[in-house]
mmCIF file of C-alpha atoms and ligand atoms in Angstrom:
data_model
loop_
_atom_site.group_PDB
_atom_site.id
_atom_site.type_symbol
_atom_site.label_atom_id
_atom_site.label_comp_id
_atom_site.label_asym_id
_atom_site.label_seq_id
_atom_site.Cartn_x
_atom_site.Cartn_y
_atom_site.Cartn_z
ATOM 1 C CA MET A 57 -2.977 -5.924 -18.243
ATOM 2 C CA ASN A 58 -6.143 -6.391 -20.258
ATOM 3 C CA ASP A 59 -7.961 -3.372 -21.648
ATOM 4 C CA ARG A 60 -10.739 -3.343 -19.092
ATOM 5 C CA ARG A 61 -8.331 -3.550 -16.194
ATOM 6 C CA ARG A 62 -6.050 -0.902 -17.656
ATOM 7 C CA PHE A 63 -9.075 1.325 -18.019
ATOM 8 C CA LEU A 64 -10.220 0.691 -14.441
ATOM 9 C CA ALA A 65 -6.772 1.316 -12.991
ATOM 10 C CA GLN A 66 -6.178 4.446 -15.037
ATOM 11 C CA ALA A 67 -9.649 5.842 -14.440
ATOM 12 C CA ALA A 68 -9.245 5.259 -10.747
ATOM 13 C CA LEU A 69 -5.824 6.882 -10.657
ATOM 14 C CA SER A 70 -6.837 9.905 -12.690
ATOM 15 C CA ALA A 71 -9.705 10.518 -10.305
ATOM 16 C CA GLY A 72 -7.382 12.155 -7.815
ATOM 17 C CA ALA A 73 -4.025 10.473 -7.839
ATOM 18 C CA LEU A 74 -0.789 12.298 -7.126
ATOM 19 C CA ALA A 75 2.312 10.921 -8.737
ATOM 20 C CA ILE A 76 4.721 9.672 -6.120
ATOM 21 C CA PRO A 77 8.239 8.313 -6.401
ATOM 22 C CA ARG A 78 8.297 4.593 -6.955
ATOM 23 C CA GLY A 79 9.168 2.647 -3.845
ATOM 24 C CA TRP A 80 8.595 5.374 -1.274
ATOM 25 C CA ALA A 81 6.339 3.197 0.792
ATOM 26 C CA SER A 82 9.086 0.642 1.330
ATOM 27 C CA ASP A 83 11.482 3.157 2.852
ATOM 28 C CA PRO A 84 11.216 3.049 6.657
ATOM 29 C CA SER A 85 13.174 6.296 6.994
ATOM 30 C CA ASP A 86 10.522 8.163 5.009
ATOM 31 C CA PRO A 87 8.631 10.367 7.504
ATOM 32 C CA ARG A 88 5.474 9.912 5.456
ATOM 33 C CA ALA A 89 5.546 6.223 6.312
ATOM 34 C CA ASP A 90 3.847 6.840 9.657
ATOM 35 C CA ALA A 91 1.350 9.358 8.372
ATOM 36 C CA GLY A 92 -1.641 7.329 9.537
ATOM 37 C CA ALA A 93 -4.233 5.258 7.779
ATOM 38 C CA ARG A 94 -3.254 3.405 4.643
ATOM 39 C CA VAL A 95 -4.572 0.581 2.490
ATOM 40 C CA VAL A 96 -2.652 -1.612 0.059
ATOM 41 C CA SER A 97 -3.829 -4.271 -2.366
ATOM 42 C CA THR A 98 -2.364 -6.783 -4.741
ATOM 43 C CA TRP A 99 -2.165 -5.936 -8.429
ATOM 44 C CA ASP A 100 -3.190 -2.892 -10.422
ATOM 45 C CA PHE A 101 -6.881 -3.546 -9.912
ATOM 46 C CA GLY A 102 -6.230 -2.898 -6.258
ATOM 47 C CA VAL A 103 -6.597 0.802 -7.122
ATOM 48 C CA GLY A 104 -10.371 0.524 -7.327
ATOM 49 C CA ALA A 105 -10.560 -1.748 -4.311
ATOM 50 C CA ASN A 106 -8.367 0.640 -2.311
ATOM 51 C CA GLN A 107 -10.629 3.547 -3.200
ATOM 52 C CA ALA A 108 -13.654 1.620 -1.989
ATOM 53 C CA ALA A 109 -11.808 0.851 1.249
ATOM 54 C CA TRP A 110 -10.490 4.398 1.587
ATOM 55 C CA LYS A 111 -13.983 5.868 1.567
ATOM 56 C CA HIS A 112 -14.435 4.137 4.906
ATOM 57 C CA LEU A 113 -10.909 4.359 6.288
ATOM 58 C CA SER A 114 -10.722 8.103 5.682
ATOM 59 C CA THR A 115 -13.827 8.744 7.718
ATOM 60 C CA GLY A 116 -12.500 6.874 10.718
ATOM 61 C CA ALA A 117 -13.921 3.413 10.056
ATOM 62 C CA SER A 118 -11.973 0.449 11.332
ATOM 63 C CA ALA A 119 -9.443 -1.305 9.129
ATOM 64 C CA LEU A 120 -11.703 -4.355 9.324
ATOM 65 C CA ASP A 121 -14.710 -2.515 7.889
ATOM 66 C CA ALA A 122 -12.523 -0.938 5.234
ATOM 67 C CA VAL A 123 -11.010 -4.177 3.934
ATOM 68 C CA GLU A 124 -14.407 -5.830 3.802
ATOM 69 C CA GLN A 125 -15.722 -2.981 1.658
ATOM 70 C CA GLY A 126 -12.644 -3.005 -0.556
ATOM 71 C CA ALA A 127 -12.926 -6.732 -1.136
ATOM 72 C CA ARG A 128 -16.636 -6.413 -1.875
ATOM 73 C CA TRP A 129 -15.790 -3.900 -4.587
ATOM 74 C CA ALA A 130 -13.432 -6.393 -6.193
ATOM 75 C CA GLU A 131 -15.945 -9.207 -5.915
ATOM 76 C CA SER A 132 -18.701 -7.350 -7.710
ATOM 77 C CA GLU A 133 -17.396 -4.338 -9.617
ATOM 78 C CA LEU A 134 -14.130 -5.529 -10.964
ATOM 79 C CA CYS A 135 -15.370 -8.215 -13.311
ATOM 80 C CA ASN A 136 -12.043 -9.980 -13.230
ATOM 81 C CA PRO A 137 -11.833 -13.649 -14.261
ATOM 82 C CA THR A 138 -10.048 -14.482 -11.040
ATOM 83 C CA VAL A 139 -12.080 -12.734 -8.347
ATOM 84 C CA GLY A 140 -15.743 -12.863 -7.392
ATOM 85 C CA ARG A 141 -18.714 -13.223 -9.642
ATOM 86 C CA CYS A 142 -16.784 -12.862 -12.916
ATOM 87 C CA GLY A 143 -14.344 -15.606 -11.956
ATOM 88 C CA ASN A 144 -13.529 -18.564 -14.172
ATOM 89 C CA PRO A 145 -15.010 -21.889 -13.082
ATOM 90 C CA ASP A 146 -13.364 -25.169 -12.164
ATOM 91 C CA ARG A 147 -12.807 -28.007 -14.618
ATOM 92 C CA ASP A 148 -16.435 -29.109 -14.200
ATOM 93 C CA GLY A 149 -17.720 -25.653 -15.100
ATOM 94 C CA VAL A 150 -18.635 -24.747 -11.510
ATOM 95 C CA LEU A 151 -17.625 -21.362 -10.088
ATOM 96 C CA THR A 152 -16.432 -21.712 -6.499
ATOM 97 C CA LEU A 153 -15.180 -18.809 -4.417
ATOM 98 C CA ASP A 154 -12.729 -18.567 -1.518
ATOM 99 C CA ALA A 155 -12.273 -15.680 0.924
ATOM 100 C CA SER A 156 -10.843 -14.833 4.316
ATOM 101 C CA ILE A 157 -10.796 -11.833 6.607
ATOM 102 C CA MET A 158 -8.708 -11.182 9.712
ATOM 103 C CA ASP A 159 -8.035 -8.425 12.181
ATOM 104 C CA GLY A 160 -4.926 -7.717 14.180
ATOM 105 C CA ASP A 161 -6.338 -9.224 17.360
ATOM 106 C CA GLY A 162 -6.406 -12.653 15.729
ATOM 107 C CA ARG A 163 -10.116 -12.684 14.957
ATOM 108 C CA CYS A 164 -10.647 -14.389 11.604
ATOM 109 C CA GLY A 165 -13.217 -16.023 9.373
ATOM 110 C CA ALA A 166 -13.169 -17.772 6.032
ATOM 111 C CA VAL A 167 -15.246 -19.564 3.448
ATOM 112 C CA ALA A 168 -13.931 -21.976 0.859
ATOM 113 C CA ALA A 169 -15.435 -23.469 -2.285
ATOM 114 C CA ILE A 170 -18.687 -21.593 -1.760
ATOM 115 C CA GLU A 171 -21.075 -21.577 -4.741
ATOM 116 C CA ASP A 172 -23.765 -19.178 -5.968
ATOM 117 C CA ILE A 173 -23.248 -16.593 -3.228
ATOM 118 C CA ASP A 174 -22.092 -13.071 -3.991
ATOM 119 C CA HIS A 175 -19.602 -11.501 -1.602
ATOM 120 C CA PRO A 176 -17.860 -14.421 0.048
ATOM 121 C CA ILE A 177 -15.803 -11.872 2.003
ATOM 122 C CA SER A 178 -18.911 -10.779 3.900
ATOM 123 C CA VAL A 179 -19.846 -14.385 4.558
ATOM 124 C CA ALA A 180 -16.311 -14.890 5.893
ATOM 125 C CA ARG A 181 -16.785 -11.948 8.233
ATOM 126 C CA LEU A 182 -20.042 -13.397 9.480
ATOM 127 C CA VAL A 183 -18.351 -16.747 10.087
ATOM 128 C CA MET A 184 -15.901 -14.796 12.248
ATOM 129 C CA GLU A 185 -18.567 -12.859 14.101
ATOM 130 C CA LYS A 186 -21.498 -15.228 14.361
ATOM 131 C CA THR A 187 -20.040 -18.692 14.705
ATOM 132 C CA PRO A 188 -17.563 -20.395 17.019
ATOM 133 C CA HIS A 189 -15.629 -21.503 13.914
ATOM 134 C CA VAL A 190 -13.056 -20.024 11.579
ATOM 135 C CA MET A 191 -13.885 -21.639 8.246
ATOM 136 C CA LEU A 192 -16.959 -23.038 6.530
ATOM 137 C CA VAL A 193 -16.746 -24.819 3.198
ATOM 138 C CA GLY A 194 -18.933 -25.749 0.258
ATOM 139 C CA GLU A 195 -22.560 -26.521 0.953
ATOM 140 C CA GLY A 196 -22.252 -25.699 4.641
ATOM 141 C CA ALA A 197 -20.877 -22.276 3.830
ATOM 142 C CA GLN A 198 -23.711 -21.685 1.390
ATOM 143 C CA GLN A 199 -26.334 -22.785 3.932
ATOM 144 C CA PHE A 200 -24.837 -20.471 6.516
ATOM 145 C CA ALA A 201 -24.831 -17.572 4.065
ATOM 146 C CA MET A 202 -28.493 -18.129 3.236
ATOM 147 C CA ALA A 203 -29.361 -18.325 6.908
ATOM 148 C CA GLN A 204 -27.689 -14.921 7.256
ATOM 149 C CA GLY A 205 -29.842 -13.421 4.509
ATOM 150 C CA PHE A 206 -27.715 -13.943 1.402
ATOM 151 C CA ARG A 207 -29.620 -15.001 -1.693
ATOM 152 C CA LYS A 208 -28.499 -17.837 -3.933
ATOM 153 C CA ARG A 209 -27.881 -16.717 -7.499
ATOM 154 C CA ARG A 210 -26.057 -18.156 -10.466
ATOM 155 C CA LEU A 211 -22.828 -16.242 -10.728
ATOM 156 C CA LEU A 212 -21.087 -17.810 -13.701
ATOM 157 C CA THR A 213 -20.957 -15.195 -16.454
ATOM 158 C CA PRO A 214 -21.509 -16.120 -20.123
ATOM 159 C CA GLU A 215 -17.904 -15.020 -20.797
ATOM 160 C CA ALA A 216 -16.512 -17.323 -18.114
ATOM 161 C CA GLU A 217 -18.656 -20.194 -19.329
ATOM 162 C CA GLN A 218 -17.443 -19.649 -22.879
ATOM 163 C CA ALA A 219 -13.808 -19.547 -21.717
ATOM 164 C CA TRP A 220 -14.364 -22.818 -19.878
ATOM 165 C CA ARG A 221 -15.916 -24.440 -22.973
ATOM 166 C CA GLU A 222 -12.939 -23.379 -25.036
ATOM 167 C CA TRP A 223 -10.527 -24.687 -22.429
ATOM 168 C CA ARG A 224 -12.396 -27.988 -22.185
ATOM 169 C CA ALA A 225 -12.260 -28.442 -25.929
ATOM 170 C CA ARG A 226 -8.488 -28.246 -25.980
ATOM 171 C CA ALA A 227 -7.228 -29.194 -22.544
ATOM 172 C CA GLU A 228 -5.489 -32.088 -21.026
ATOM 173 C CA TYR A 229 -5.877 -31.728 -17.265
ATOM 174 C CA GLN A 230 -2.811 -29.916 -15.956
ATOM 175 C CA PRO A 231 -4.212 -26.654 -14.658
ATOM 176 C CA GLN A 232 -0.957 -25.391 -13.197
ATOM 177 C CA ILE A 233 0.696 -25.837 -16.557
ATOM 178 C CA ASN A 234 -1.912 -25.103 -19.129
ATOM 179 C CA ALA A 235 -4.612 -23.120 -17.387
ATOM 180 C CA GLU A 236 -3.385 -20.393 -19.678
ATOM 181 C CA ARG A 237 -0.511 -21.482 -21.837
ATOM 182 C CA SER A 238 0.286 -17.925 -22.731
ATOM 183 C CA VAL A 239 0.833 -16.708 -19.181
ATOM 184 C CA ARG A 240 2.612 -18.052 -16.131
ATOM 185 C CA PRO A 241 0.258 -19.735 -13.649
ATOM 186 C CA GLY A 242 -0.384 -17.390 -10.780
ATOM 187 C CA ASN A 243 0.434 -14.265 -12.699
ATOM 188 C CA LYS A 244 -2.022 -11.454 -13.007
ATOM 189 C CA ASP A 245 -3.991 -12.840 -15.917
ATOM 190 C CA ASN A 246 -4.420 -16.198 -14.242
ATOM 191 C CA HIS A 247 -5.882 -16.373 -10.731
ATOM 192 C CA ASP A 248 -4.624 -13.119 -9.356
ATOM 193 C CA THR A 249 -6.289 -12.924 -5.982
ATOM 194 C CA LEU A 250 -7.213 -9.621 -4.402
ATOM 195 C CA GLY A 251 -5.274 -9.448 -1.148
ATOM 196 C CA MET A 252 -5.859 -6.243 0.815
ATOM 197 C CA LEU A 253 -4.189 -4.957 3.997
ATOM 198 C CA ALA A 254 -5.100 -1.824 5.917
ATOM 199 C CA ILE A 255 -4.074 0.155 8.949
ATOM 200 C CA ASP A 256 -6.589 2.576 10.399
ATOM 201 C CA ARG A 257 -6.052 5.878 12.184
ATOM 202 C CA ASN A 258 -5.936 4.047 15.504
ATOM 203 C CA GLY A 259 -3.087 1.892 14.276
ATOM 204 C CA ARG A 260 -5.190 -1.234 14.055
ATOM 205 C CA LEU A 261 -4.573 -3.653 11.215
ATOM 206 C CA ALA A 262 -6.847 -5.894 9.167
ATOM 207 C CA GLY A 263 -6.709 -7.851 5.946
ATOM 208 C CA ALA A 264 -8.986 -9.511 3.406
ATOM 209 C CA CYS A 265 -8.322 -11.976 0.646
ATOM 210 C CA THR A 266 -10.781 -13.070 -2.033
ATOM 211 C CA THR A 267 -10.538 -15.165 -5.195
ATOM 212 C CA SER A 268 -12.215 -17.608 -7.517
ATOM 213 C CA GLY A 269 -8.914 -19.488 -7.423
ATOM 214 C CA MET A 270 -7.131 -21.241 -10.193
ATOM 215 C CA ALA A 271 -9.131 -21.489 -13.391
ATOM 216 C CA TRP A 272 -10.070 -25.057 -14.340
ATOM 217 C CA LYS A 273 -8.971 -26.404 -10.944
ATOM 218 C CA MET A 274 -10.311 -29.750 -9.733
ATOM 219 C CA HIS A 275 -13.762 -29.438 -8.229
ATOM 220 C CA GLY A 276 -13.209 -29.000 -4.490
ATOM 221 C CA ARG A 277 -9.708 -27.555 -4.815
ATOM 222 C CA VAL A 278 -9.053 -24.839 -2.252
ATOM 223 C CA GLY A 279 -6.148 -22.433 -2.596
ATOM 224 C CA ASP A 280 -4.368 -20.285 -0.068
ATOM 225 C CA SER A 281 -6.749 -17.325 0.018
ATOM 226 C CA PRO A 282 -9.200 -18.646 2.625
ATOM 227 C CA ILE A 283 -6.484 -20.283 4.709
ATOM 228 C CA VAL A 284 -5.369 -18.078 7.545
ATOM 229 C CA GLY A 285 -1.589 -18.073 7.639
ATOM 230 C CA ALA A 286 -1.280 -19.015 3.958
ATOM 231 C CA GLY A 287 -3.066 -16.319 1.929
ATOM 232 C CA LEU A 288 -3.499 -13.835 4.763
ATOM 233 C CA TYR A 289 -2.171 -13.143 8.223
ATOM 234 C CA VAL A 290 -2.542 -10.120 10.489
ATOM 235 C CA ASP A 291 -1.110 -9.298 13.890
ATOM 236 C CA ASN A 292 -1.418 -5.831 15.462
ATOM 237 C CA GLU A 293 1.896 -6.356 17.275
ATOM 238 C CA VAL A 294 3.807 -6.694 14.023
ATOM 239 C CA GLY A 295 1.997 -6.222 10.741
ATOM 240 C CA ALA A 296 0.079 -8.033 8.045
ATOM 241 C CA ALA A 297 0.800 -10.019 4.906
ATOM 242 C CA THR A 298 -1.140 -11.389 1.984
ATOM 243 C CA ALA A 299 -0.327 -13.418 -1.091
ATOM 244 C CA SER A 300 -1.232 -13.887 -4.718
ATOM 245 C CA GLY A 301 -0.213 -16.598 -7.138
ATOM 246 C CA VAL A 302 -0.325 -20.371 -7.071
ATOM 247 C CA GLY A 303 -1.885 -21.047 -3.694
ATOM 248 C CA GLU A 304 -0.403 -24.492 -3.206
ATOM 249 C CA GLU A 305 3.003 -22.857 -2.669
ATOM 250 C CA MET A 306 1.633 -20.491 -0.018
ATOM 251 C CA ILE A 307 -0.041 -23.361 1.820
ATOM 252 C CA ARG A 308 3.144 -25.467 1.755
ATOM 253 C CA ASN A 309 5.065 -22.635 3.378
ATOM 254 C CA ALA A 310 2.426 -21.086 5.686
ATOM 255 C CA ALA A 311 3.618 -18.118 3.734
ATOM 256 C CA SER A 312 1.705 -15.097 5.021
ATOM 257 C CA PHE A 313 2.357 -16.206 8.587
ATOM 258 C CA LEU A 314 6.016 -16.598 7.661
ATOM 259 C CA VAL A 315 6.174 -13.050 6.298
ATOM 260 C CA VAL A 316 4.661 -11.655 9.498
ATOM 261 C CA GLU A 317 7.007 -13.709 11.662
ATOM 262 C CA LEU A 318 9.999 -12.460 9.667
ATOM 263 C CA MET A 319 8.812 -8.900 10.283
ATOM 264 C CA ARG A 320 8.525 -9.781 13.968
ATOM 265 C CA GLN A 321 12.202 -10.693 13.865
ATOM 266 C CA GLY A 322 12.956 -7.216 12.571
ATOM 267 C CA ARG A 323 12.821 -7.515 8.786
ATOM 268 C CA ALA A 324 11.414 -4.635 6.783
ATOM 269 C CA PRO A 325 8.278 -5.648 4.834
ATOM 270 C CA ALA A 326 10.050 -6.046 1.473
ATOM 271 C CA ASP A 327 12.868 -8.072 3.068
ATOM 272 C CA ALA A 328 10.383 -10.343 4.817
ATOM 273 C CA CYS A 329 8.577 -10.911 1.512
ATOM 274 C CA ARG A 330 11.861 -11.659 -0.242
ATOM 275 C CA GLU A 331 12.909 -14.207 2.388
ATOM 276 C CA ALA A 332 9.556 -15.939 2.135
ATOM 277 C CA ILE A 333 9.910 -16.112 -1.653
ATOM 278 C CA GLU A 334 13.380 -17.616 -1.204
ATOM 279 C CA ARG A 335 11.817 -20.253 1.043
ATOM 280 C CA VAL A 336 9.349 -21.136 -1.731
ATOM 281 C CA VAL A 337 12.239 -21.539 -4.169
ATOM 282 C CA ARG A 338 14.267 -23.689 -1.778
ATOM 283 C CA LYS A 339 11.341 -26.049 -1.267
ATOM 284 C CA ARG A 340 10.539 -26.486 -4.967
ATOM 285 C CA PRO A 341 13.306 -25.054 -7.127
ATOM 286 C CA GLU A 342 12.179 -26.587 -10.406
ATOM 287 C CA ALA A 343 8.465 -25.829 -10.006
ATOM 288 C CA SER A 344 9.195 -22.280 -8.945
ATOM 289 C CA LYS A 345 10.651 -21.498 -12.357
ATOM 290 C CA SER A 346 7.285 -21.791 -14.033
ATOM 291 C CA LEU A 347 4.733 -20.426 -11.598
ATOM 292 C CA GLN A 348 4.183 -17.093 -9.929
ATOM 293 C CA VAL A 349 4.073 -16.385 -6.198
ATOM 294 C CA CYS A 350 3.803 -12.834 -4.830
ATOM 295 C CA PHE A 351 3.758 -11.405 -1.305
ATOM 296 C CA LEU A 352 2.627 -8.019 -0.059
ATOM 297 C CA ALA A 353 3.239 -6.843 3.509
ATOM 298 C CA LEU A 354 2.332 -3.856 5.670
ATOM 299 C CA ASN A 355 3.909 -3.388 9.068
ATOM 300 C CA ARG A 356 2.377 -1.700 12.091
ATOM 301 C CA HIS A 357 4.199 1.534 11.237
ATOM 302 C CA GLY A 358 2.460 1.670 7.863
ATOM 303 C CA GLU A 359 5.535 0.656 5.854
ATOM 304 C CA VAL A 360 4.824 -1.444 2.803
ATOM 305 C CA GLY A 361 6.871 -3.947 0.840
ATOM 306 C CA ALA A 362 6.390 -6.602 -1.807
ATOM 307 C CA PHE A 363 8.405 -9.275 -3.563
ATOM 308 C CA ALA A 364 7.611 -11.922 -6.171
ATOM 309 C CA LEU A 365 9.066 -15.048 -7.684
ATOM 310 C CA HIS A 366 8.852 -13.585 -11.180
ATOM 311 C CA ALA A 367 8.878 -10.045 -12.500
ATOM 312 C CA GLY A 368 5.549 -8.337 -13.088
ATOM 313 C CA PHE A 369 3.953 -8.135 -9.643
ATOM 314 C CA GLU A 370 2.366 -4.779 -8.892
ATOM 315 C CA TYR A 371 0.436 -3.523 -5.916
ATOM 316 C CA ALA A 372 -1.723 -0.502 -5.230
ATOM 317 C CA VAL A 373 -1.238 1.909 -2.311
ATOM 318 C CA CYS A 374 -3.690 4.509 -1.046
ATOM 319 C CA ASP A 375 -3.507 6.914 1.875
ATOM 320 C CA ALA A 376 -4.489 10.480 2.686
ATOM 321 C CA LYS A 377 -1.909 11.942 0.336
ATOM 322 C CA LYS A 378 -1.698 9.666 -2.608
ATOM 323 C CA GLN A 379 -2.670 6.601 -4.507
ATOM 324 C CA ASP A 380 -0.557 4.705 -6.960
ATOM 325 C CA VAL A 381 0.370 1.377 -8.436
ATOM 326 C CA LEU A 382 3.911 0.371 -7.510
ATOM 327 C CA HIS A 383 6.132 -2.436 -8.679
ATOM 328 C CA ALA A 384 7.306 -5.026 -6.201
ATOM 329 C CA SER A 385 10.828 -4.190 -5.117
ATOM 330 C CA GLY A 386 12.156 -7.257 -6.868
ATOM 331 C CA SER A 387 11.799 -10.847 -7.976
ATOM 332 C CA ILE A 388 13.976 -13.949 -8.008
ATOM 333 C CA TYR A 389 13.559 -14.565 -11.741
ATOM 334 C CA GLY A 390 13.615 -11.335 -13.668
ATOM 335 C CA GLY A 391 15.123 -9.010 -11.061
ATOM 336 C CA GLY A 392 13.292 -5.732 -10.605
ATOM 337 C CA ALA A 393 9.658 -6.378 -11.260
HETATM 338 N N1 LIG B 39 -3.929 -17.585 -4.782
HETATM 339 C C1 LIG B 39 -5.197 -18.033 -5.129
HETATM 340 C C2 LIG B 39 -5.306 -19.465 -5.347
HETATM 341 O O1 LIG B 39 -4.329 -20.150 -5.544
HETATM 342 O O2 LIG B 39 -6.419 -19.946 -5.350
#
């Protein structure tokens, strides 16, 4: 975790957190599991996003409103090189953003490869609410956003531009391998999407997913985050799932949909995530050794679970009683995360 993110997570936690036993949220026999509204997010920076969502959830707002607000926090406040306006650009130096939003009734909206527009998650919601479509991409998404009152502004930060210049000076083009040689592609320092899932006091589910995607990707590359069923899936009858990591693997496996369908068959959230990770490994055993894929799931009873390909995946949980960052219950390579 870099210093800024450690600071944000710790500051957020110390502003009211109660320590809770690791893993409680995955235990379906825990009576607190059905205590009501809850929001969960990928990675440690999900603490701040959860708090932004909780402000709304705790006052009776819908899960849909809450996840939009949580994702907006990540897009603007977090200043993370993999989400929103502080994201790293593609190999041509262009910052493109992807986002999706979905509720448990199957309503969904998404934007992909949108440029120069803050808060792609809110554009995604407007796609859902104001158009007959599910996804708008690129220039069309930008035009739609402007027609809805968004202003075009250059988002690329000087830091991201400098990082891109440094990468360009040294890189051969293999973004999945050398986007960051020091860290595994898809891990938290390299395109770690914010995926957020919430259940409101009426038991209704929603999810949001937002990212700048893989640093130094090909111009036009779209990952899993804006693809319903890959980076995000929500169904009030069952639960919700979201993903972080190398999006190509989630798309290949319709992974978030798979996690929800496994829960429909009776799996607990962590078990469903683990089975989906095993599917990723079976499809591409060699590739899976060197890239990260992580799933987070929330079922309709409020139970939470997570699993990753490699150790290190964390997620943030927030409800009326507590907020914390928990480790995924396990990983294929590296065991307990
Ligand atoms: N998971 C985000 C991406 O691959 O773009």
